[in-house]
Every structure is written in structure tokens, then in C-alpha cells.
mmCIF file of C-alpha atoms and ligand atoms in Angstrom:
data_model
loop_
_atom_site.group_PDB
_atom_site.id
_atom_site.type_symbol
_atom_site.label_atom_id
_atom_site.label_comp_id
_atom_site.label_asym_id
_atom_site.label_seq_id
_atom_site.Cartn_x
_atom_site.Cartn_y
_atom_site.Cartn_z
ATOM 1 C CA MET A 19 0.000 0.000 0.000
ATOM 2 C CA THR A 20 1.187 3.520 -0.760
ATOM 3 C CA GLU A 21 -0.369 6.857 0.149
ATOM 4 C CA GLN A 22 -1.617 7.183 -3.459
ATOM 5 C CA GLU A 23 -3.969 4.256 -2.991
ATOM 6 C CA PHE A 24 -5.946 6.249 -0.425
ATOM 7 C CA ILE A 25 -6.808 8.968 -2.949
ATOM 8 C CA PRO A 26 -10.341 8.146 -4.087
ATOM 9 C CA ALA A 27 -11.535 7.957 -7.657
ATOM 10 C CA SER A 28 -14.344 10.425 -8.383
ATOM 11 C CA TYR A 29 -17.463 10.172 -6.243
ATOM 12 C CA SER A 30 -20.519 8.594 -7.837
ATOM 13 C CA LYS A 31 -23.172 9.969 -5.468
ATOM 14 C CA THR A 32 -24.247 13.386 -4.246
ATOM 15 C CA ILE A 33 -25.110 13.578 -0.573
ATOM 16 C CA GLU A 34 -26.797 16.784 0.638
ATOM 17 C CA LYS A 35 -26.771 16.276 4.373
ATOM 18 C CA GLY A 36 -26.774 13.700 7.103
ATOM 19 C CA VAL A 37 -25.484 12.584 10.475
ATOM 20 C CA VAL A 38 -23.141 9.787 11.436
ATOM 21 C CA THR A 39 -21.927 8.703 14.883
ATOM 22 C CA TRP A 40 -18.976 6.537 15.868
ATOM 23 C CA GLU A 41 -17.515 5.538 19.200
ATOM 24 C CA SER A 42 -13.827 4.801 19.221
ATOM 25 C CA PRO A 43 -11.591 3.597 22.045
ATOM 26 C CA SER A 44 -8.282 4.682 23.474
ATOM 27 C CA ASN A 45 -5.349 2.255 23.379
ATOM 28 C CA ILE A 46 -2.336 1.525 25.536
ATOM 29 C CA ALA A 47 0.993 0.745 23.906
ATOM 30 C CA LEU A 48 3.079 -2.216 25.070
ATOM 31 C CA VAL A 49 5.965 -1.335 22.746
ATOM 32 C CA LYS A 50 5.973 2.463 22.568
ATOM 33 C CA TYR A 51 6.009 4.797 19.600
ATOM 34 C CA TRP A 52 8.340 7.676 20.410
ATOM 35 C CA GLY A 53 9.927 9.604 17.564
ATOM 36 C CA LYS A 54 8.567 10.383 14.139
ATOM 37 C CA LYS A 55 9.617 11.342 10.620
ATOM 38 C CA PRO A 56 7.700 13.909 8.510
ATOM 39 C CA ASN A 57 4.051 13.096 7.681
ATOM 40 C CA GLN A 58 3.477 11.198 10.908
ATOM 41 C CA ILE A 59 5.680 8.276 9.925
ATOM 42 C CA PRO A 60 6.894 6.480 13.054
ATOM 43 C CA GLU A 61 10.605 6.015 13.695
ATOM 44 C CA ASN A 62 9.887 2.639 15.264
ATOM 45 C CA PRO A 63 7.176 -0.013 15.351
ATOM 46 C CA SER A 64 4.673 -0.160 18.208
ATOM 47 C CA ILE A 65 1.935 -2.489 19.443
ATOM 48 C CA SER A 66 -0.997 -1.739 21.715
ATOM 49 C CA PHE A 67 -3.926 -3.248 23.533
ATOM 50 C CA THR A 68 -7.130 -1.588 22.377
ATOM 51 C CA LEU A 69 -9.143 -0.472 25.414
ATOM 52 C CA ASN A 70 -12.810 -1.084 26.003
ATOM 53 C CA HIS A 71 -14.329 1.556 28.281
ATOM 54 C CA CYS A 72 -12.206 4.659 27.604
ATOM 55 C CA LYS A 73 -13.864 5.964 24.469
ATOM 56 C CA THR A 74 -14.756 9.054 22.509
ATOM 57 C CA ILE A 75 -18.206 9.288 20.960
ATOM 58 C CA THR A 76 -18.378 11.640 17.996
ATOM 59 C CA GLU A 77 -21.446 12.708 16.072
ATOM 60 C CA LEU A 78 -20.687 14.333 12.740
ATOM 61 C CA THR A 79 -23.458 16.385 11.124
ATOM 62 C CA TYR A 80 -22.711 17.427 7.548
ATOM 63 C CA GLU A 81 -24.443 19.710 5.111
ATOM 64 C CA LYS A 82 -23.379 20.551 1.570
ATOM 65 C CA ARG A 83 -22.390 24.165 0.896
ATOM 66 C CA ASP A 84 -20.826 26.249 -1.845
ATOM 67 C CA SER A 85 -17.139 25.880 -1.254
ATOM 68 C CA ASP A 86 -15.237 29.121 -0.581
ATOM 69 C CA GLY A 87 -11.854 27.373 -0.495
ATOM 70 C CA SER A 88 -11.750 27.028 3.294
ATOM 71 C CA PHE A 89 -12.831 24.399 5.811
ATOM 72 C CA SER A 90 -16.105 25.109 7.553
ATOM 73 C CA PHE A 91 -16.729 23.388 10.887
ATOM 74 C CA GLU A 92 -17.641 23.848 14.520
ATOM 75 C CA VAL A 93 -16.685 21.644 17.458
ATOM 76 C CA LEU A 94 -18.633 20.901 20.625
ATOM 77 C CA LEU A 95 -17.399 18.991 23.663
ATOM 78 C CA ASP A 96 -20.170 17.748 25.942
ATOM 79 C CA GLY A 97 -22.594 20.046 24.122
ATOM 80 C CA VAL A 98 -20.485 23.171 24.631
ATOM 81 C CA GLN A 99 -18.724 25.019 21.806
ATOM 82 C CA LYS A 100 -15.019 24.234 22.054
ATOM 83 C CA ASP A 101 -13.050 26.624 19.872
ATOM 84 C CA SER A 102 -9.770 25.573 21.474
ATOM 85 C CA PHE A 103 -10.080 22.232 19.614
ATOM 86 C CA LYS A 104 -10.372 23.942 16.243
ATOM 87 C CA PRO A 105 -6.690 24.505 15.375
ATOM 88 C CA LYS A 106 -5.865 20.801 15.806
ATOM 89 C CA ILE A 107 -8.821 19.805 13.630
ATOM 90 C CA GLU A 108 -7.903 22.443 11.016
ATOM 91 C CA VAL A 109 -4.400 20.917 10.817
ATOM 92 C CA PHE A 110 -5.945 17.441 10.565
ATOM 93 C CA PHE A 111 -8.244 18.588 7.722
ATOM 94 C CA GLU A 112 -5.272 20.105 5.884
ATOM 95 C CA ARG A 113 -3.306 16.879 6.192
ATOM 96 C CA VAL A 114 -6.131 14.624 4.995
ATOM 97 C CA GLU A 115 -7.704 16.866 2.367
ATOM 98 C CA SER A 116 -6.020 15.190 -0.610
ATOM 99 C CA TYR A 117 -7.391 11.825 0.580
ATOM 100 C CA LEU A 118 -10.888 13.218 1.328
ATOM 101 C CA PRO A 119 -11.418 15.762 -1.465
ATOM 102 C CA PHE A 120 -15.008 16.493 -0.347
ATOM 103 C CA LEU A 121 -13.943 18.217 2.874
ATOM 104 C CA LYS A 122 -14.359 21.818 1.670
ATOM 105 C CA ASP A 123 -17.761 21.069 0.129
ATOM 106 C CA TYR A 124 -19.491 20.582 3.489
ATOM 107 C CA HIS A 125 -20.119 22.388 6.708
ATOM 108 C CA PHE A 126 -19.465 20.034 9.618
ATOM 109 C CA GLN A 127 -20.693 20.063 13.162
ATOM 110 C CA ILE A 128 -18.470 17.808 15.261
ATOM 111 C CA GLU A 129 -20.077 16.933 18.594
ATOM 112 C CA THR A 130 -17.834 14.905 20.813
ATOM 113 C CA LYS A 131 -17.781 13.467 24.305
ATOM 114 C CA ASN A 132 -15.491 11.150 26.232
ATOM 115 C CA THR A 133 -16.448 8.341 28.603
ATOM 116 C CA PHE A 134 -13.446 9.174 30.785
ATOM 117 C CA PRO A 135 -13.159 12.325 32.869
ATOM 118 C CA HIS A 136 -12.028 15.368 30.918
ATOM 119 C CA SER A 137 -8.485 16.530 31.775
ATOM 120 C CA SER A 138 -7.871 13.225 33.513
ATOM 121 C CA GLY A 139 -4.479 13.042 31.881
ATOM 122 C CA ILE A 140 -5.797 10.298 29.614
ATOM 123 C CA ALA A 141 -5.026 11.417 26.117
ATOM 124 C CA SER A 142 -8.233 11.772 24.153
ATOM 125 C CA SER A 143 -6.319 12.285 20.910
ATOM 126 C CA ALA A 144 -6.227 8.568 19.989
ATOM 127 C CA SER A 145 -9.935 7.971 20.584
ATOM 128 C CA GLY A 146 -10.955 11.436 19.358
ATOM 129 C CA MET A 147 -9.007 11.439 16.099
ATOM 130 C CA SER A 148 -9.980 7.856 15.277
ATOM 131 C CA ALA A 149 -13.681 8.615 15.916
ATOM 132 C CA LEU A 150 -13.527 11.652 13.611
ATOM 133 C CA ALA A 151 -11.653 9.704 10.911
ATOM 134 C CA LEU A 152 -14.321 6.984 11.033
ATOM 135 C CA CYS A 153 -17.159 9.514 10.718
ATOM 136 C CA LEU A 154 -15.478 11.028 7.654
ATOM 137 C CA MET A 155 -14.993 7.554 6.181
ATOM 138 C CA SER A 156 -18.714 6.854 6.597
ATOM 139 C CA LEU A 157 -19.482 9.956 4.562
ATOM 140 C CA GLU A 158 -16.919 8.986 1.933
ATOM 141 C CA LYS A 159 -18.417 5.505 1.736
ATOM 142 C CA GLN A 160 -21.793 7.017 0.880
ATOM 143 C CA LEU A 161 -20.222 9.313 -1.735
ATOM 144 C CA LEU A 162 -18.637 6.236 -3.326
ATOM 145 C CA GLY A 163 -22.017 4.505 -3.460
ATOM 146 C CA ASP A 164 -20.912 2.027 -0.771
ATOM 147 C CA ALA A 165 -18.303 0.662 -3.177
ATOM 148 C CA ILE A 166 -15.637 -0.071 -0.543
ATOM 149 C CA ASN A 167 -15.187 -3.129 1.607
ATOM 150 C CA ASP A 168 -14.696 -3.241 5.372
ATOM 151 C CA ALA A 169 -10.988 -4.026 5.148
ATOM 152 C CA TYR A 170 -10.288 -0.940 3.008
ATOM 153 C CA PHE A 171 -12.632 1.170 5.152
ATOM 154 C CA ASN A 172 -10.713 0.281 8.331
ATOM 155 C CA GLU A 173 -7.327 0.634 6.689
ATOM 156 C CA LYS A 174 -8.108 4.085 5.346
ATOM 157 C CA ALA A 175 -9.741 5.141 8.645
ATOM 158 C CA SER A 176 -6.530 4.116 10.413
ATOM 159 C CA PHE A 177 -4.422 5.896 7.776
ATOM 160 C CA LEU A 178 -6.434 9.118 8.275
ATOM 161 C CA ALA A 179 -6.453 8.832 12.075
ATOM 162 C CA ARG A 180 -2.653 8.537 11.995
ATOM 163 C CA LEU A 181 -2.470 11.928 10.292
ATOM 164 C CA GLY A 182 -4.447 13.386 13.222
ATOM 165 C CA SER A 183 -2.446 11.734 15.991
ATOM 166 C CA GLY A 184 0.004 8.878 15.402
ATOM 167 C CA SER A 185 -1.253 6.492 18.064
ATOM 168 C CA ALA A 186 -4.868 7.050 16.908
ATOM 169 C CA CYS A 187 -4.215 4.684 13.998
ATOM 170 C CA ARG A 188 -4.126 1.847 16.567
ATOM 171 C CA SER A 189 -7.678 2.573 17.820
ATOM 172 C CA ILE A 190 -9.834 1.433 14.904
ATOM 173 C CA GLU A 191 -9.728 -2.288 15.591
ATOM 174 C CA GLY A 192 -8.802 -4.643 18.402
ATOM 175 C CA ASP A 193 -7.614 -6.392 20.345
ATOM 176 C CA LEU A 194 -3.903 -6.023 19.633
ATOM 177 C CA VAL A 195 -2.784 -3.596 16.922
ATOM 178 C CA VAL A 196 0.631 -3.120 15.320
ATOM 179 C CA TRP A 197 1.748 0.100 13.671
ATOM 180 C CA GLY A 198 5.101 0.601 11.972
ATOM 181 C CA GLU A 199 6.886 -1.606 9.506
ATOM 182 C CA THR A 200 9.005 -4.293 11.124
ATOM 183 C CA PRO A 201 10.394 -7.533 9.662
ATOM 184 C CA SER A 202 8.914 -9.839 12.300
ATOM 185 C CA ILE A 203 5.289 -8.800 11.633
ATOM 186 C CA GLU A 204 3.994 -9.580 8.174
ATOM 187 C CA GLY A 205 1.845 -6.836 6.663
ATOM 188 C CA SER A 206 3.004 -4.224 9.174
ATOM 189 C CA SER A 207 2.999 -0.708 7.762
ATOM 190 C CA ASP A 208 4.135 2.791 8.651
ATOM 191 C CA LEU A 209 0.927 4.125 7.089
ATOM 192 C CA PHE A 210 -1.751 2.434 9.211
ATOM 193 C CA GLY A 211 -2.305 0.000 12.044
ATOM 194 C CA ILE A 212 -3.029 -3.681 11.418
ATOM 195 C CA ARG A 213 -4.582 -6.275 13.702
ATOM 196 C CA TYR A 214 -1.845 -8.391 15.228
ATOM 197 C CA PRO A 215 -1.781 -11.333 12.813
ATOM 198 C CA TYR A 216 -0.361 -14.183 14.952
ATOM 199 C CA GLU A 217 -1.531 -16.586 17.614
ATOM 200 C CA VAL A 218 -2.161 -15.096 21.052
ATOM 201 C CA HIS A 219 -2.396 -17.193 24.226
ATOM 202 C CA ALA A 220 -5.749 -17.105 26.053
ATOM 203 C CA ILE A 221 -4.167 -15.350 29.067
ATOM 204 C CA PHE A 222 -3.741 -12.195 26.958
ATOM 205 C CA LYS A 223 -7.279 -12.275 25.607
ATOM 206 C CA GLU A 224 -8.980 -10.679 28.585
ATOM 207 C CA TYR A 225 -6.172 -8.579 29.961
ATOM 208 C CA GLN A 226 -7.159 -5.879 32.439
ATOM 209 C CA ASP A 227 -5.897 -2.290 32.558
ATOM 210 C CA THR A 228 -6.700 -0.298 35.674
ATOM 211 C CA ILE A 229 -5.673 3.285 35.056
ATOM 212 C CA LEU A 230 -4.549 5.169 38.146
ATOM 213 C CA LEU A 231 -5.056 8.890 37.671
ATOM 214 C CA ILE A 232 -2.024 10.137 39.566
ATOM 215 C CA ASP A 233 -1.890 13.642 38.214
ATOM 216 C CA LYS A 234 -4.530 15.337 36.162
ATOM 217 C CA GLY A 235 -2.577 18.541 35.565
ATOM 218 C CA GLU A 236 -1.676 19.869 32.143
ATOM 219 C CA LYS A 237 1.188 17.971 30.601
ATOM 220 C CA GLN A 238 4.471 19.828 30.798
ATOM 221 C CA VAL A 239 5.386 18.727 27.272
ATOM 222 C CA SER A 240 3.124 17.849 24.342
ATOM 223 C CA SER A 241 3.742 14.548 22.592
ATOM 224 C CA THR A 242 4.592 16.468 19.393
ATOM 225 C CA VAL A 243 7.443 18.218 21.189
ATOM 226 C CA GLY A 244 8.495 14.909 22.776
ATOM 227 C CA HIS A 245 8.607 13.060 19.455
ATOM 228 C CA ASN A 246 10.662 15.850 17.920
ATOM 229 C CA LEU A 247 13.232 15.633 20.701
ATOM 230 C CA MET A 248 14.153 12.201 19.359
ATOM 231 C CA HIS A 249 15.782 13.963 16.373
ATOM 232 C CA GLY A 250 19.471 14.028 17.185
ATOM 233 C CA HIS A 251 18.841 12.309 20.516
ATOM 234 C CA PRO A 252 22.052 10.536 21.616
ATOM 235 C CA TYR A 253 20.288 7.193 22.184
ATOM 236 C CA ALA A 254 17.725 7.375 19.366
ATOM 237 C CA LEU A 255 19.162 4.765 17.028
ATOM 238 C CA ASN A 256 19.614 2.196 19.795
ATOM 239 C CA ARG A 257 16.098 2.867 20.993
ATOM 240 C CA PHE A 258 14.565 2.408 17.543
ATOM 241 C CA SER A 259 16.441 -0.823 17.028
ATOM 242 C CA GLN A 260 15.413 -2.057 20.496
ATOM 243 C CA ALA A 261 11.743 -1.502 19.577
ATOM 244 C CA HIS A 262 12.164 -3.808 16.546
ATOM 245 C CA ASP A 263 13.793 -6.425 18.810
ATOM 246 C CA HIS A 264 10.987 -6.088 21.342
ATOM 247 C CA MET A 265 8.350 -6.624 18.636
ATOM 248 C CA LYS A 266 10.065 -9.856 17.687
ATOM 249 C CA SER A 267 10.394 -11.083 21.285
ATOM 250 C CA LEU A 268 6.795 -10.191 22.021
ATOM 251 C CA LYS A 269 5.643 -12.499 19.243
ATOM 252 C CA THR A 270 7.056 -15.509 21.094
ATOM 253 C CA ILE A 271 5.788 -14.213 24.454
ATOM 254 C CA LEU A 272 2.231 -13.634 23.226
ATOM 255 C CA LYS A 273 2.037 -17.098 21.708
ATOM 256 C CA ALA A 274 3.459 -18.912 24.716
ATOM 257 C CA GLY A 275 1.550 -16.895 27.345
ATOM 258 C CA ASP A 276 4.916 -16.206 29.008
ATOM 259 C CA LEU A 277 3.842 -13.734 31.691
ATOM 260 C CA ASP A 278 7.277 -13.226 33.276
ATOM 261 C CA SER A 279 8.823 -12.183 29.964
ATOM 262 C CA PHE A 280 5.747 -10.095 29.130
ATOM 263 C CA ILE A 281 6.089 -8.184 32.398
ATOM 264 C CA SER A 282 9.817 -7.529 31.883
ATOM 265 C CA LEU A 283 9.368 -6.357 28.327
ATOM 266 C CA VAL A 284 6.377 -4.092 28.999
ATOM 267 C CA GLU A 285 7.841 -2.457 32.101
ATOM 268 C CA SER A 286 11.170 -1.964 30.353
ATOM 269 C CA GLU A 287 9.348 -0.281 27.450
ATOM 270 C CA ALA A 288 7.557 2.117 29.813
ATOM 271 C CA LEU A 289 10.748 3.060 31.630
ATOM 272 C CA THR A 290 12.682 3.380 28.370
ATOM 273 C CA LEU A 291 10.064 5.836 27.067
ATOM 274 C CA HIS A 292 10.578 7.968 30.165
ATOM 275 C CA ALA A 293 14.356 7.487 29.977
ATOM 276 C CA MET A 294 14.250 8.953 26.459
ATOM 277 C CA MET A 295 12.463 12.007 27.847
ATOM 278 C CA MET A 296 14.945 12.357 30.683
ATOM 279 C CA THR A 297 17.916 12.168 28.316
ATOM 280 C CA SER A 298 16.701 14.505 25.570
ATOM 281 C CA MET A 299 17.777 18.143 25.320
ATOM 282 C CA PRO A 300 15.869 19.846 26.791
ATOM 283 C CA TYR A 301 15.205 17.017 29.266
ATOM 284 C CA PHE A 302 12.054 16.533 31.278
ATOM 285 C CA ILE A 303 10.463 14.256 33.828
ATOM 286 C CA LEU A 304 6.791 13.431 33.404
ATOM 287 C CA MET A 305 6.608 10.956 36.278
ATOM 288 C CA LYS A 306 5.553 12.342 39.644
ATOM 289 C CA PRO A 307 6.754 11.140 43.061
ATOM 290 C CA LYS A 308 3.482 9.208 43.389
ATOM 291 C CA THR A 309 4.126 7.456 40.062
ATOM 292 C CA LEU A 310 7.350 6.057 41.534
ATOM 293 C CA GLU A 311 5.700 5.142 44.808
ATOM 294 C CA VAL A 312 3.044 3.185 42.930
ATOM 295 C CA ILE A 313 5.665 1.401 40.817
ATOM 296 C CA ASN A 314 7.548 0.370 43.950
ATOM 297 C CA LYS A 315 4.332 -0.851 45.578
ATOM 298 C CA ILE A 316 3.539 -2.938 42.491
ATOM 299 C CA TRP A 317 7.018 -4.488 42.545
ATOM 300 C CA GLU A 318 6.777 -5.247 46.258
ATOM 301 C CA PHE A 319 3.325 -6.823 45.880
ATOM 302 C CA ARG A 320 4.513 -8.911 42.934
ATOM 303 C CA LYS A 321 7.525 -10.133 44.909
ATOM 304 C CA ASN A 322 5.440 -11.010 47.956
ATOM 305 C CA THR A 323 2.536 -12.712 46.194
ATOM 306 C CA GLY A 324 4.026 -13.980 42.931
ATOM 307 C CA LEU A 325 0.977 -12.542 41.154
ATOM 308 C CA PRO A 326 1.539 -11.368 37.534
ATOM 309 C CA ILE A 327 0.807 -7.668 38.044
ATOM 310 C CA SER A 328 2.740 -5.134 35.963
ATOM 311 C CA PHE A 329 2.566 -1.524 34.891
ATOM 312 C CA THR A 330 3.016 0.626 31.875
ATOM 313 C CA LEU A 331 3.098 4.399 31.447
ATOM 314 C CA ASP A 332 2.089 6.871 28.783
ATOM 315 C CA ALA A 333 3.900 10.147 28.276
ATOM 316 C CA GLY A 334 2.551 11.323 31.624
ATOM 317 C CA ALA A 335 2.315 10.540 35.326
ATOM 318 C CA ASN A 336 -0.606 8.110 35.272
ATOM 319 C CA VAL A 337 0.036 4.408 35.809
ATOM 320 C CA HIS A 338 -1.682 1.667 33.810
ATOM 321 C CA VAL A 339 -1.810 -1.471 35.960
ATOM 322 C CA LEU A 340 -1.912 -4.553 33.732
ATOM 323 C CA TYR A 341 -2.954 -8.043 34.827
ATOM 324 C CA PRO A 342 -4.819 -11.136 33.601
ATOM 325 C CA LYS A 343 -8.541 -11.339 34.332
ATOM 326 C CA SER A 344 -8.053 -14.575 36.252
ATOM 327 C CA GLU A 345 -6.186 -12.634 38.970
ATOM 328 C CA SER A 346 -8.639 -9.716 39.122
ATOM 329 C CA VAL A 347 -10.109 -10.346 42.547
ATOM 330 C CA GLU A 348 -6.837 -10.256 44.471
ATOM 331 C CA ILE A 349 -5.202 -7.584 42.355
ATOM 332 C CA LEU A 350 -8.213 -5.245 42.519
ATOM 333 C CA LYS A 351 -8.261 -5.650 46.284
ATOM 334 C CA PHE A 352 -4.591 -4.598 46.338
ATOM 335 C CA ILE A 353 -5.282 -1.647 44.038
ATOM 336 C CA GLU A 354 -8.191 -0.459 46.176
ATOM 337 C CA ASN A 355 -6.410 -0.953 49.494
ATOM 338 C CA GLU A 356 -2.915 0.200 48.576
ATOM 339 C CA LEU A 357 -2.777 2.176 45.341
ATOM 340 C CA VAL A 358 -5.925 4.276 45.108
ATOM 341 C CA ALA A 359 -4.619 6.503 47.905
ATOM 342 C CA TYR A 360 -1.950 7.768 45.478
ATOM 343 C CA CYS A 361 -4.527 8.845 42.896
ATOM 344 C CA GLN A 362 -5.695 12.417 42.611
ATOM 345 C CA ASN A 363 -9.137 12.520 44.257
ATOM 346 C CA GLU A 364 -8.831 8.707 44.495
ATOM 347 C CA GLN A 365 -9.803 8.488 40.821
ATOM 348 C CA TYR A 366 -9.068 5.397 38.780
ATOM 349 C CA ILE A 367 -10.646 3.648 35.809
ATOM 350 C CA CYS A 368 -11.086 -0.104 35.428
ATOM 351 C CA ASP A 369 -10.676 -0.953 31.788
ATOM 352 C CA GLN A 370 -9.788 -4.041 29.807
ATOM 353 C CA ILE A 371 -8.815 -5.132 26.350
ATOM 354 C CA GLY A 372 -11.414 -4.167 23.732
ATOM 355 C CA PHE A 373 -12.260 -4.891 20.142
ATOM 356 C CA GLY A 374 -12.279 -1.551 18.405
ATOM 357 C CA ALA A 375 -14.607 1.162 17.215
ATOM 358 C CA ASN A 376 -18.354 0.855 16.568
ATOM 359 C CA GLN A 377 -20.725 2.818 14.413
ATOM 360 C CA ILE A 378 -23.672 3.975 16.511
ATOM 361 C CA LYS A 379 -25.668 5.800 13.830
HETATM 362 O O1 PMV B 409 -0.076 9.721 19.263
HETATM 363 P P1 PMV B 409 0.840 10.654 19.943
HETATM 364 O O2 PMV B 409 1.601 11.518 18.986
HETATM 365 O O3 PMV B 409 0.181 11.441 21.035
HETATM 366 O O4 PMV B 409 2.010 9.792 20.659
HETATM 367 C C1 PMV B 409 1.747 8.922 21.721
HETATM 368 C C2 PMV B 409 2.982 8.276 22.195
HETATM 369 C C3 PMV B 409 2.860 7.379 23.416
HETATM 370 O O5 PMV B 409 1.555 7.357 23.933
HETATM 371 C C4 PMV B 409 3.786 7.868 24.500
HETATM 372 C C5 PMV B 409 3.279 5.956 23.057
HETATM 373 C C6 PMV B 409 2.343 5.182 22.189
HETATM 374 O O6 PMV B 409 2.836 4.380 21.391
HETATM 375 O O7 PMV B 409 1.112 5.342 22.325
#
């Protein structure tokens, strides 16, 4: 697949107006994407669990208009006009316009809401951009007289979502999604996410992710700035090559259900991501003291009980606690008794592996 293949032939139908609604989940990377080339091309491959409960629901209302050469849209979050979202969407529209040539012919109302608390530190860009990309694909599908199949629909939705926010391309499908070309994963692409194509042990089928909201403050550094700091970073090349190695190792781990190796790889990935931030110039620390306290508690509990609990981190202070469903009762008790106290306002979200986006209307 090349970018050219996502440029549509001429549209066969005229659509005056309509509404479409999609819900799309967030995802949590096991092997992290950190560093990008121009046009949102990742420097290294990544793989994520699609989440189930943390979602964005986006309703797109569209009405044909006489094009004046600009994009025409309004954005609402929870029913309230949200002009601060407009610049990011304007940039997204500019990036995808050649693949969705109808964009300037419509006025759009984008009404969006998240199932997770706003400003919780959970990035809504993956779920938000994937939901919007899917809504636009639904309109394109109608303009093409429904002449596209589901596989192409999902691939192009992922391709478009990537141009909004890199990790968003991993939110279209589930339950494990790979993005970034790497020799060990057949069909992997820098342009879009693909469903993980190999055997996965049952233990990883119902994995749990309890998200501890440690710090809900504004992020000190945007992910765009963070990715860019990998240019000329002293450890960049080793890091990118390690991500390829980790993708290969994970293949064996996922098939065998090897929890010990899974835990080591995933925790090492999380700490490496933060190590990259700490060793860039300028350097920064996105973990908070409570993040470290939680990590130490998790390690202590794992040592004392032998239970397969582990953590991963995003580019922020929150901790994702990962564990198999079969150990939920004991691990949730531990989380409630020992970890929730470290969360801001004792807030945490119990999520689990999910199966991708759904069209609601
Ligand atoms: O999609 P972005 O540009 O916000 O980057 C997200 C990067 C990480 O969440 C830190 C890692 C990942 O692979 O999701």
C-alpha cells in the first residue's frame, strides 16, 4: 500500500446532508512509539492493547455548501462550543484533504464526548481522532455509493487517524494492533495499524488495565514536542532498534503466554520511554513522586505474592496497571487498598482489552 492508494476515484453519489456517529476507544501501547519522521511516519514499530471503556463518541453532522476554499466546521465537547479544539482539527483537515477531497464542500458540526473524565491526563487524541476519521470515512463511503469493503474502510480510517495523531491509527480495531513496519510482523505498515496477525495465548485475551489517575494537571510537554526531541537524541538509534527487537520477542511471548517475559518487556518499554524524555535536550520528567511510589508498591506486591501484576506508562504521570482477568479479585483488592490513595481525588478507571470502534448511527 502507498499513500496514493488512499486517494479516491471520483465520487458517484451526491449527498446533501446527514449525520453519522462513531464511538472509538483509546489504546495503551506495550511497545511504545516515540519519535517520528515527517508526515506522521513512526521512527519505530509499536503495538498496543485496544481499550474497552475509555472511548470518545463523535457525532458528525454534515451539510453541503458552496465551497469558498476554506474548511467550515464547529466543534462541541459535551454540548459546549469548544473553539480551542479547532486549530488541531484544522491541521488534521489540511493533512487529509487530498485523501478526502469532499472536505471543503461541506459544513461540519463535530459533537464529541469522552467516557473518561475530561483533563484526567488520559489522552483523548487517539480515541478522538480515530472517531472523527471513522465519521469522515462513513461519509466517503456514501459518496462512493458504498463501493468499498470493510478491510479498506478500516485501513483508510486508520491511515487518516494517523495523520491526526500517530497512536490514533491503533484505535480502529482490536484487540492487539501493530503500527510501523518491522520484519517480524507480516503486513506491518508505517501508514496504518493492522490487527496483530499471529496466535495469542488465552491469558492475553482478557487482559485488564486499571488506570490510576495520579496527576490530572496539564502535561508539561506535548507529545509532538516529545517526538521531535528524538531527532538528534544521543540514544535514538539504539532505541529504535530495540523496539524492533521487542516486537520480535513479544511475538514468542504472546504465543506462549509467558507472563514473566511479558512483564519484563512491557515495564522496560515504559521506563525506556521515560528514559528517552529524561535524556533529551531539553530534558524533562513526566513521572511524579506518586508514580514512583506506585511502581515500587507494584514491585513489592509482585515479589510477595508472585501474582503477575505489571505496569506501563504513557507520556505522563498516570500508571496503567496490567494483569490477567483470572487474577482480578486479588489484584483489585490490592489496588483499592494500597494504590488508590496515590490517585488524585482517588480516581481510577477499570478498563480491559477491547475490540475496536463501533458505528452507533
Ligand atoms: O499519538 P501521539 O503523537 O500522542 O504519541 C503517543 C505516544 C505514546 O503514547 C507515549 C506511546 C504510544 O505508542 O502510544
